[in-house]
mmCIF file of C-alpha atoms in Angstrom:
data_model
loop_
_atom_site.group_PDB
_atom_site.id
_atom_site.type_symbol
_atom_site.label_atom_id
_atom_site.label_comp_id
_atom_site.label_asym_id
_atom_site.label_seq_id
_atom_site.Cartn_x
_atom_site.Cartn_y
_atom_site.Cartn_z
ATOM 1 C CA UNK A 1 -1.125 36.524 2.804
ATOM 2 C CA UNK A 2 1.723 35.674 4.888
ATOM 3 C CA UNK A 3 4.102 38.725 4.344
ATOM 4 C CA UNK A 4 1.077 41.557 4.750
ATOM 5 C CA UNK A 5 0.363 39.108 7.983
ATOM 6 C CA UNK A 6 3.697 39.746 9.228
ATOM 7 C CA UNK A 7 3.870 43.281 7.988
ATOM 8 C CA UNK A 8 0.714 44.068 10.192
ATOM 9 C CA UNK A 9 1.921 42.020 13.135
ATOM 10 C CA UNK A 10 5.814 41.529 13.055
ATOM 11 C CA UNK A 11 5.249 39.553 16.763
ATOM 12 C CA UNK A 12 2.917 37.325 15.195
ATOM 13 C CA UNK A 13 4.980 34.537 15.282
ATOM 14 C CA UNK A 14 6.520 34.849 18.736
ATOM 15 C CA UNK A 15 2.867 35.386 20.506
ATOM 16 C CA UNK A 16 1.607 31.891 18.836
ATOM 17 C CA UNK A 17 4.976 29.996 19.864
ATOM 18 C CA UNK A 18 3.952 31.079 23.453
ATOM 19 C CA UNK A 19 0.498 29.873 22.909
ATOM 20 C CA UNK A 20 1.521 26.600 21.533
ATOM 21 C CA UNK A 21 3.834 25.870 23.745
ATOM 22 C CA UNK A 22 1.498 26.874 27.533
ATOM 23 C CA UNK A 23 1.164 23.801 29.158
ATOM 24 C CA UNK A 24 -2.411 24.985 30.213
ATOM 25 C CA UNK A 25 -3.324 27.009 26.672
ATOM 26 C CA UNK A 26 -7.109 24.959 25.221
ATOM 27 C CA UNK A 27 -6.607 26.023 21.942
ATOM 28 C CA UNK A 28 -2.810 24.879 21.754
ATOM 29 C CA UNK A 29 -3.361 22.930 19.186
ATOM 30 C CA UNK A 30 -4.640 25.685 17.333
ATOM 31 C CA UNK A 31 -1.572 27.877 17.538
ATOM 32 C CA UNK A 32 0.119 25.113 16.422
ATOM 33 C CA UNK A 33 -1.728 24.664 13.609
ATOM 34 C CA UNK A 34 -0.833 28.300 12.502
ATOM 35 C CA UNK A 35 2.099 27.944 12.863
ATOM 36 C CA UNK A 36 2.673 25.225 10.757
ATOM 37 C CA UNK A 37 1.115 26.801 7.773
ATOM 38 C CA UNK A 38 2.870 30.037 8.827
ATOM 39 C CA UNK A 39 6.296 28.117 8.587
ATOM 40 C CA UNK A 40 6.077 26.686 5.552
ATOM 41 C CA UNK A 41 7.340 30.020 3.686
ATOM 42 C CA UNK A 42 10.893 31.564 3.790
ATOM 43 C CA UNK A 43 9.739 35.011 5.772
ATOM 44 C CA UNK A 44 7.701 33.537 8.441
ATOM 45 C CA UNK A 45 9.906 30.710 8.978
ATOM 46 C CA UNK A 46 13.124 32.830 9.789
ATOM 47 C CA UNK A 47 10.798 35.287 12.445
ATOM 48 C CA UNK A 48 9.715 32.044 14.152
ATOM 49 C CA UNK A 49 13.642 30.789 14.458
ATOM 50 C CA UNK A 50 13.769 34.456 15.488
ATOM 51 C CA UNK A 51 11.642 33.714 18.330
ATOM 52 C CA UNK A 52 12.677 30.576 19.156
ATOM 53 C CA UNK A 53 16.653 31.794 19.341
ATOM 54 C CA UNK A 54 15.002 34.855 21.944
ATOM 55 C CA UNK A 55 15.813 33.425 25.756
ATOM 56 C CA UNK A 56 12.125 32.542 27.196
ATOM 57 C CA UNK A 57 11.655 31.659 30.584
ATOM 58 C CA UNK A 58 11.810 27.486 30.528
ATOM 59 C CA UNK A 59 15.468 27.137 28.199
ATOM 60 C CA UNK A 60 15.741 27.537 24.753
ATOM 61 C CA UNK A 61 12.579 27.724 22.518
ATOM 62 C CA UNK A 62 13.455 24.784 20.273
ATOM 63 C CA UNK A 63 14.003 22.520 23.373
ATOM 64 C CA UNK A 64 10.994 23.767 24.280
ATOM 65 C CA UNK A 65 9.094 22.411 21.276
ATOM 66 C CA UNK A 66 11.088 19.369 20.860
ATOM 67 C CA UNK A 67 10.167 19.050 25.041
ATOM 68 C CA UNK A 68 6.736 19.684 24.212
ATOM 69 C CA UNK A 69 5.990 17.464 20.829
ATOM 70 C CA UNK A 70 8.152 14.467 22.914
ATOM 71 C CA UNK A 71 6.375 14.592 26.307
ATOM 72 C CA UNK A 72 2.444 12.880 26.594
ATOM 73 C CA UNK A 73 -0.102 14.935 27.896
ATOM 74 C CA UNK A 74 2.169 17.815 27.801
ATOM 75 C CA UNK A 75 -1.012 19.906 27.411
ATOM 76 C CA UNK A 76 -3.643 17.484 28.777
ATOM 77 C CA UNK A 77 -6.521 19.822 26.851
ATOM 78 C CA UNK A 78 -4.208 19.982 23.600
ATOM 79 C CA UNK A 79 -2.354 16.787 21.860
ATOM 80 C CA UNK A 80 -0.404 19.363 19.678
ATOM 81 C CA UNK A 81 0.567 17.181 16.722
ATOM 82 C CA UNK A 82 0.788 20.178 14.289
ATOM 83 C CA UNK A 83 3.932 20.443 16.559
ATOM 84 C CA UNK A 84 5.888 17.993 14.565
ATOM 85 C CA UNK A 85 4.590 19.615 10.800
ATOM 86 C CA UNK A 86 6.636 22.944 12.653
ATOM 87 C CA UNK A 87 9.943 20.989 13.532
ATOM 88 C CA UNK A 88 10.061 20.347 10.030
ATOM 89 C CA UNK A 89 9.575 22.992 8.515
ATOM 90 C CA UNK A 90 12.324 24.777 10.770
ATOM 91 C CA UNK A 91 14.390 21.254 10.110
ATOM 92 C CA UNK A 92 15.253 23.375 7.241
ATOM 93 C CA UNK A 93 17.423 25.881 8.262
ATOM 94 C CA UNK A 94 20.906 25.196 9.047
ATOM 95 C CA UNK A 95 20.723 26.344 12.504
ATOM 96 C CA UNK A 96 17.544 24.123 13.416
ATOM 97 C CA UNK A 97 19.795 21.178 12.057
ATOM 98 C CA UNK A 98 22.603 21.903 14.253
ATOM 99 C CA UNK A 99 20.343 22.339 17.009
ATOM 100 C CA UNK A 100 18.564 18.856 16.032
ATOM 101 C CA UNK A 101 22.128 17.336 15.642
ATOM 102 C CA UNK A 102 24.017 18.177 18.630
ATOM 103 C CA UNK A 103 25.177 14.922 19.869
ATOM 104 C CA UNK A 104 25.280 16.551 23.378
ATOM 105 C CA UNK A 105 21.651 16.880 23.557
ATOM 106 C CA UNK A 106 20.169 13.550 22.388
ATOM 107 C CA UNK A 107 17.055 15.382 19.807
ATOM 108 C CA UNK A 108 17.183 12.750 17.168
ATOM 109 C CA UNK A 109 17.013 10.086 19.618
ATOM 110 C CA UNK A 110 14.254 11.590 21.199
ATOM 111 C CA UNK A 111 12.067 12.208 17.958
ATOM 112 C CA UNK A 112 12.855 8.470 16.514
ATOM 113 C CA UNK A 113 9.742 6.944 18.464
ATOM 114 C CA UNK A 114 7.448 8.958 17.186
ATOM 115 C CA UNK A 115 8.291 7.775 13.290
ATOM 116 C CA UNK A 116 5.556 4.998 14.563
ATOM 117 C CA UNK A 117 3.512 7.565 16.505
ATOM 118 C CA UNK A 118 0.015 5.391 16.228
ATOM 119 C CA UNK A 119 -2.372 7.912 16.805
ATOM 120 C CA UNK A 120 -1.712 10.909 14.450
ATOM 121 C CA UNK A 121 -0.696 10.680 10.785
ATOM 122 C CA UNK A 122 0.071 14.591 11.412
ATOM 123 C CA UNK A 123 2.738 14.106 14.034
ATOM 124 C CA UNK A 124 4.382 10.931 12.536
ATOM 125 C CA UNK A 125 4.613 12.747 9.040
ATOM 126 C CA UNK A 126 6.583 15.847 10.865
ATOM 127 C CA UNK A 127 8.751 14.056 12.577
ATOM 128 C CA UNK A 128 9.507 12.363 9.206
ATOM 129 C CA UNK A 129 10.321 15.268 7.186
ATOM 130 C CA UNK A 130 12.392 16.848 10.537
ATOM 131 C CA UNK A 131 14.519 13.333 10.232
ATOM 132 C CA UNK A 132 14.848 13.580 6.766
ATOM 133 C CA UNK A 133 15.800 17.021 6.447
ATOM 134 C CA UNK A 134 18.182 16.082 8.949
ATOM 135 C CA UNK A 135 19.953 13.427 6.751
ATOM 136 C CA UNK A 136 21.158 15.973 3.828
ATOM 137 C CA UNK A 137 23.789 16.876 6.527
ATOM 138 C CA UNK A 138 26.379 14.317 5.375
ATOM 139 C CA UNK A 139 28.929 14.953 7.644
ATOM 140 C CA UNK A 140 26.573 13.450 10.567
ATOM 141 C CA UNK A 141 25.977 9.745 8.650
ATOM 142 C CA UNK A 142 28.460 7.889 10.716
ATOM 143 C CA UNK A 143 26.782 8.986 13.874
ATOM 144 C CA UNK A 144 23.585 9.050 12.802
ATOM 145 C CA UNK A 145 23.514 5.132 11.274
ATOM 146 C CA UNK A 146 26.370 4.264 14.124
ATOM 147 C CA UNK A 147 25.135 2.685 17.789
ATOM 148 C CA UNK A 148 24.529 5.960 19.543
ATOM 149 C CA UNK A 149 21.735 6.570 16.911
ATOM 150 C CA UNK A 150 21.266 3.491 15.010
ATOM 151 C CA UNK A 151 18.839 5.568 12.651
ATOM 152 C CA UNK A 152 18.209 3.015 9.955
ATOM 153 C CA UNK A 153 15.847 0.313 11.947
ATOM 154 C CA UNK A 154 13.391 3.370 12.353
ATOM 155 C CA UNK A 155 13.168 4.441 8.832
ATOM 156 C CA UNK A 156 12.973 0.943 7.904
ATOM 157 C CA UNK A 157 10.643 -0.711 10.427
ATOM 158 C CA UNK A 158 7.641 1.361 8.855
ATOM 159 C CA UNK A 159 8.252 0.154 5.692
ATOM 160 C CA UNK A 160 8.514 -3.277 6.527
ATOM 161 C CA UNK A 161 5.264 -6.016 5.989
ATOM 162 C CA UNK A 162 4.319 -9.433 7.912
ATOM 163 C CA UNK A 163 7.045 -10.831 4.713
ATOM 164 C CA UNK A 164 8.644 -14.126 5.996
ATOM 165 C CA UNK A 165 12.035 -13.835 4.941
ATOM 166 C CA UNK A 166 14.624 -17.199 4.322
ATOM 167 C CA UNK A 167 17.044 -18.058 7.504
ATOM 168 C CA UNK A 168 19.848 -16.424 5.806
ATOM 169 C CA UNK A 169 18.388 -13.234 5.033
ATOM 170 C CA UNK A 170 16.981 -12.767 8.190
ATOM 171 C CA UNK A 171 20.244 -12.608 9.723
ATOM 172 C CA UNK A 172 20.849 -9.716 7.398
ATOM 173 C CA UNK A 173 18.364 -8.124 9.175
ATOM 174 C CA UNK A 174 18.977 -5.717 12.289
ATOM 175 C CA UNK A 175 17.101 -7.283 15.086
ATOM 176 C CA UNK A 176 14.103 -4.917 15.851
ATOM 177 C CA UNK A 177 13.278 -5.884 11.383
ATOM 178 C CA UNK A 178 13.930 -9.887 12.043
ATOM 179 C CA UNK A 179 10.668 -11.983 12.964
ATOM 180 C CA UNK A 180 7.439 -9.556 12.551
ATOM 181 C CA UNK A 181 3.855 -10.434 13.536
ATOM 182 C CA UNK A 182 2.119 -11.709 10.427
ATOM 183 C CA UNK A 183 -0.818 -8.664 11.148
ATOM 184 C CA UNK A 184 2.367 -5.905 11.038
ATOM 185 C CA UNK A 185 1.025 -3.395 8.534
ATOM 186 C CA UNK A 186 3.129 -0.506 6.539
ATOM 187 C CA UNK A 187 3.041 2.855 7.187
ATOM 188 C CA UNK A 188 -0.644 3.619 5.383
ATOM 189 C CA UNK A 189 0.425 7.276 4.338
ATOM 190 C CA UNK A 190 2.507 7.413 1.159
ATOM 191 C CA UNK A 191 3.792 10.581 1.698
ATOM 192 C CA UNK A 192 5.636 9.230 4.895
ATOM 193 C CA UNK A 193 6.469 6.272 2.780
ATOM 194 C CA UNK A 194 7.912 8.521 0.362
ATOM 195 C CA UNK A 195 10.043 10.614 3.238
ATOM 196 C CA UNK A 196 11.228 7.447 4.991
ATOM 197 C CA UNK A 197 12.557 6.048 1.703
ATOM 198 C CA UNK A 198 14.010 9.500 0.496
ATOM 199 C CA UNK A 199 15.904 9.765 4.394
ATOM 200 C CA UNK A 200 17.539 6.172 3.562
ATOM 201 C CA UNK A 201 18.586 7.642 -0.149
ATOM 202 C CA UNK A 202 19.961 10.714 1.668
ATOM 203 C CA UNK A 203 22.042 8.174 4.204
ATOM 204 C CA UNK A 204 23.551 6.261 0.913
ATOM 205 C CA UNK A 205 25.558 9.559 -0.017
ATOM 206 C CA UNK A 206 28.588 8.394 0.781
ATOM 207 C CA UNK A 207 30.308 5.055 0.420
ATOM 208 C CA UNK A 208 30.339 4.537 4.211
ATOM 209 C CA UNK A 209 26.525 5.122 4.503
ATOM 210 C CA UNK A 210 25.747 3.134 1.099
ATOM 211 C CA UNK A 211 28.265 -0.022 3.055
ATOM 212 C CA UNK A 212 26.272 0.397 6.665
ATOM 213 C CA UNK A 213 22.640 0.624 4.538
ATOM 214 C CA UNK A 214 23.596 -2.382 2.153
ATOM 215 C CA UNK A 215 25.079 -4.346 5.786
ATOM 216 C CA UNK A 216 21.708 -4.156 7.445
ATOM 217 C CA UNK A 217 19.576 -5.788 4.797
ATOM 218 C CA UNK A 218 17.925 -2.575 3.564
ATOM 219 C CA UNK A 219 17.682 -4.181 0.216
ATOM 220 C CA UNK A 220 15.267 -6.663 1.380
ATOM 221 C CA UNK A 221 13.256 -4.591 2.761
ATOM 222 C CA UNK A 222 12.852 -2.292 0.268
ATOM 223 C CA UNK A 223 12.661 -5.396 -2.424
ATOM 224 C CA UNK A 224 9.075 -6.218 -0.582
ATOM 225 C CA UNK A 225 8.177 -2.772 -0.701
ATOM 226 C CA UNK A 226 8.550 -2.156 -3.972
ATOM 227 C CA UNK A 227 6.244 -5.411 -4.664
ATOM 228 C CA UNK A 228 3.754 -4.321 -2.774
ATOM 229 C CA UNK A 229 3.766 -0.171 -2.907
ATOM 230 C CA UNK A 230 0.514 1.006 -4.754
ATOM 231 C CA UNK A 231 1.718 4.401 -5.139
ATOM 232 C CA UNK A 232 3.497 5.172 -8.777
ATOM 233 C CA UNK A 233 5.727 7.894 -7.322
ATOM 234 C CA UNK A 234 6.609 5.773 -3.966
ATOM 235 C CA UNK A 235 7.742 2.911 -6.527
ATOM 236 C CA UNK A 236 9.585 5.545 -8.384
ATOM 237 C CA UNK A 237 11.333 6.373 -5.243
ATOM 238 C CA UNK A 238 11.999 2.839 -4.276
ATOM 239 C CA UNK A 239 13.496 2.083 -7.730
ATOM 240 C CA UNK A 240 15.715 4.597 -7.332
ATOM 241 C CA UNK A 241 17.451 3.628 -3.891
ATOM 242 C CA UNK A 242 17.606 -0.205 -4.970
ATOM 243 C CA UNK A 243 19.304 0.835 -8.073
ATOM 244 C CA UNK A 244 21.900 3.000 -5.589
ATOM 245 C CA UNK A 245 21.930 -0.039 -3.481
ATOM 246 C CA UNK A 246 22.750 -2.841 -6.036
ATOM 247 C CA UNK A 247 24.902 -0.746 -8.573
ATOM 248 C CA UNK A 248 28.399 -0.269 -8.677
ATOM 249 C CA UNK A 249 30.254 2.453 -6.510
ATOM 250 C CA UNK A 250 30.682 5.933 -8.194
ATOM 251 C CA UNK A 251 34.429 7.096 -9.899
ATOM 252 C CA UNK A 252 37.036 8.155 -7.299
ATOM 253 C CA UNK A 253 36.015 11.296 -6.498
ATOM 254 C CA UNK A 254 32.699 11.420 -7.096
ATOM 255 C CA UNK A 255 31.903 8.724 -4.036
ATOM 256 C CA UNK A 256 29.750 11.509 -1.770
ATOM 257 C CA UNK A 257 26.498 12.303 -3.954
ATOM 258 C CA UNK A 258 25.812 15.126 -2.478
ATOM 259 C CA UNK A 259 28.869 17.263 -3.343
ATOM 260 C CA UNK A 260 29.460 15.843 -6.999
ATOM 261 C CA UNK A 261 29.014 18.956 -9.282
ATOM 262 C CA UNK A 262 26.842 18.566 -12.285
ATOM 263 C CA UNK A 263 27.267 20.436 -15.243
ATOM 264 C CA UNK A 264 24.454 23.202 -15.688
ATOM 265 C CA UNK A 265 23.380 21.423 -19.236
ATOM 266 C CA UNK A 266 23.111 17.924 -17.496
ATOM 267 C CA UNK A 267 21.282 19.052 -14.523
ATOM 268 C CA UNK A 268 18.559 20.964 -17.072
ATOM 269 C CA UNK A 269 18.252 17.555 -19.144
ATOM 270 C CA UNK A 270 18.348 15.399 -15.377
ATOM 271 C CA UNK A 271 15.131 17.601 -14.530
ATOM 272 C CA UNK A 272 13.568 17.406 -17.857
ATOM 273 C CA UNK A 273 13.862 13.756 -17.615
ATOM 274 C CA UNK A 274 12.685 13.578 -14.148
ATOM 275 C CA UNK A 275 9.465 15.923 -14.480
ATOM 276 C CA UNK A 276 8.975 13.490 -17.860
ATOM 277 C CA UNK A 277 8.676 10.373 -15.439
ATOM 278 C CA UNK A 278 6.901 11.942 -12.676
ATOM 279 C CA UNK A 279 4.152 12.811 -15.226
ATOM 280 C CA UNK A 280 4.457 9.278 -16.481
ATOM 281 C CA UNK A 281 3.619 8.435 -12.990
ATOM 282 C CA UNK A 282 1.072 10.238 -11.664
ATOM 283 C CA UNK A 283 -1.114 9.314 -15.458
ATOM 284 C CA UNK A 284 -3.766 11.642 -17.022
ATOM 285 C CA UNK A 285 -4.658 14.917 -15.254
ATOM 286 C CA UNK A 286 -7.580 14.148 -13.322
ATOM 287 C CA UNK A 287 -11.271 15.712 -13.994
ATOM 288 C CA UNK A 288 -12.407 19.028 -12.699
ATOM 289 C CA UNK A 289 -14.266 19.087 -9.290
ATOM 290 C CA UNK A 290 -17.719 19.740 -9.575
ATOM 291 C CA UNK A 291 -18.855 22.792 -7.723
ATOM 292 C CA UNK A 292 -18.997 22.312 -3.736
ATOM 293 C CA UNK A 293 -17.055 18.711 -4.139
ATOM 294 C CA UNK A 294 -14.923 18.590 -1.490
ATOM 295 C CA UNK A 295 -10.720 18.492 -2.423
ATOM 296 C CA UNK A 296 -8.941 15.553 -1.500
#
């Protein structure tokens, strides 16, 4: 329904961004609800960067947002959490990332608490996926894993358990990861788990980011993980960094992941094998819902 939405009202997008983003608006939270869903397809989410590119009294709309999902009580009647599930979705266009990425403007520091945000599963996954998204641009590793960013310690702190690691290998550790409370629990939603641990495989691209990820002790955190991780496709995922993180360096020239060029034939066989194992995964398909039952 979303293109006949936006055929009948082209300003559709621009008129909830305002809603969302009043300060004084009850049903905030609503809006940005909307415009989550709204966002999630190709259409609607280029008329909301639209919008958001449009000067509006205040700055910027995506400081605006980023303002709005980073301040408490920005709405004291709304808590606006669907406002991270929009950053992502935008996190994927090229000019959202630059926007998130300007190292004038401090964004991704900004979002990083909220990775941990305790009281919605909603916010903490958006701000996930925005982070993540944000990690396919290569050319910002350095900065990103460097000391004006320090990225990795967030990704890796949810993922961590109470595990009581030897002497040695908890100097390995970056600080904030060394020495947790035996009641510290892992991030309980596995599709986070999955983003945070697909953000660290984006940061091992290139053979700088796979040196500064193997020099903080990632391995031994995601070693524990991958003990403990219920989920058959979270495992998957985890299997697949540890094997980047413990094998041997690609050929000369093929050291940056994301720019090697895979023949057309290998990349069709890659995704047969790949949609092989994720069935292997996920098991039998499951029963059909009796009438009523509620989805899950």
């Amino acid at each position: 329904m979303h293109d006949p939405l936006l055929d009948a009202e082209p300003a559709l997008p621009a008129r909830l961004l305002g809603r969302a983003l009043d300060p004084e608006w009850p049903w905030a939270e609503e809006a940005a609800a909307v415009l989550a869903n709204l966002s999630r397809e190709p259409a609607p989410c280029d008329a909301l960067m639209a919008a958001l590119a449009a000067e509006e009294p205040g700055g910027p709309g995506l400081e605006r947002l980023v303002h709005a999902l980073c301040t408490p009580d920005y709405n004291p009647r709304a808590p606006l959490h669907y406002l991270g599930p929009v950053l992502s979705n935008l996190s994927q266009r090229p000019a959202a990332r630059a926007f998130l990425l300007d190292r004038e403007r401090c964004v991704v520091q900004r979002l990083l608490p909220l990775a941990q945000f305790p009281d919605s599963s909603v916010r903490r996954g958006g701000v996930v996926g925005t982070l993540r998204n944000c990690c396919f641009e290569h050319r910002h590793h350095e900065w990103l894993l460097g000391p004006q960013v320090d990225i990795l310690p967030f990704l890796l702190l949810p993922l961590a358990g109470p595990e009581d690691f030897s002497e040695e290998e908890m100097e390995r550790l970056p600080v904030d990861l060394q020495y947790l409370p035996p009641d510290k629990q892992r991030e309980p939603d596995a599709d986070i788990r999955k983003m945070l641990v697909e953000a660290v495989m984006l940061l091992t691209a290139t053979a700088a980011g796979r040196q500064q990820v193997r020099r903080q002790g990632a391995y031994l955190i995601l070693r524990e993980l991958h003990s403990w991780e219920p989920e058959p496709d979270v495992q998957g995922a985890c299997e697949k960094l540890i094997q980047v993180l413990i094998g041997d360096e690609p050929e000369p020239g093929m050291e940056n992941l994301l720019e090697v060029q895979v023949p057309e034939d290998v990349e069709r066989r890659l995704r047969q094998l790949d949609h092989q194992e994720q069935g292997q995964l996920e098991g039998p398909a499951p029963e059909p819902q009796a009438e009523g039952a509620t989805p899950t």
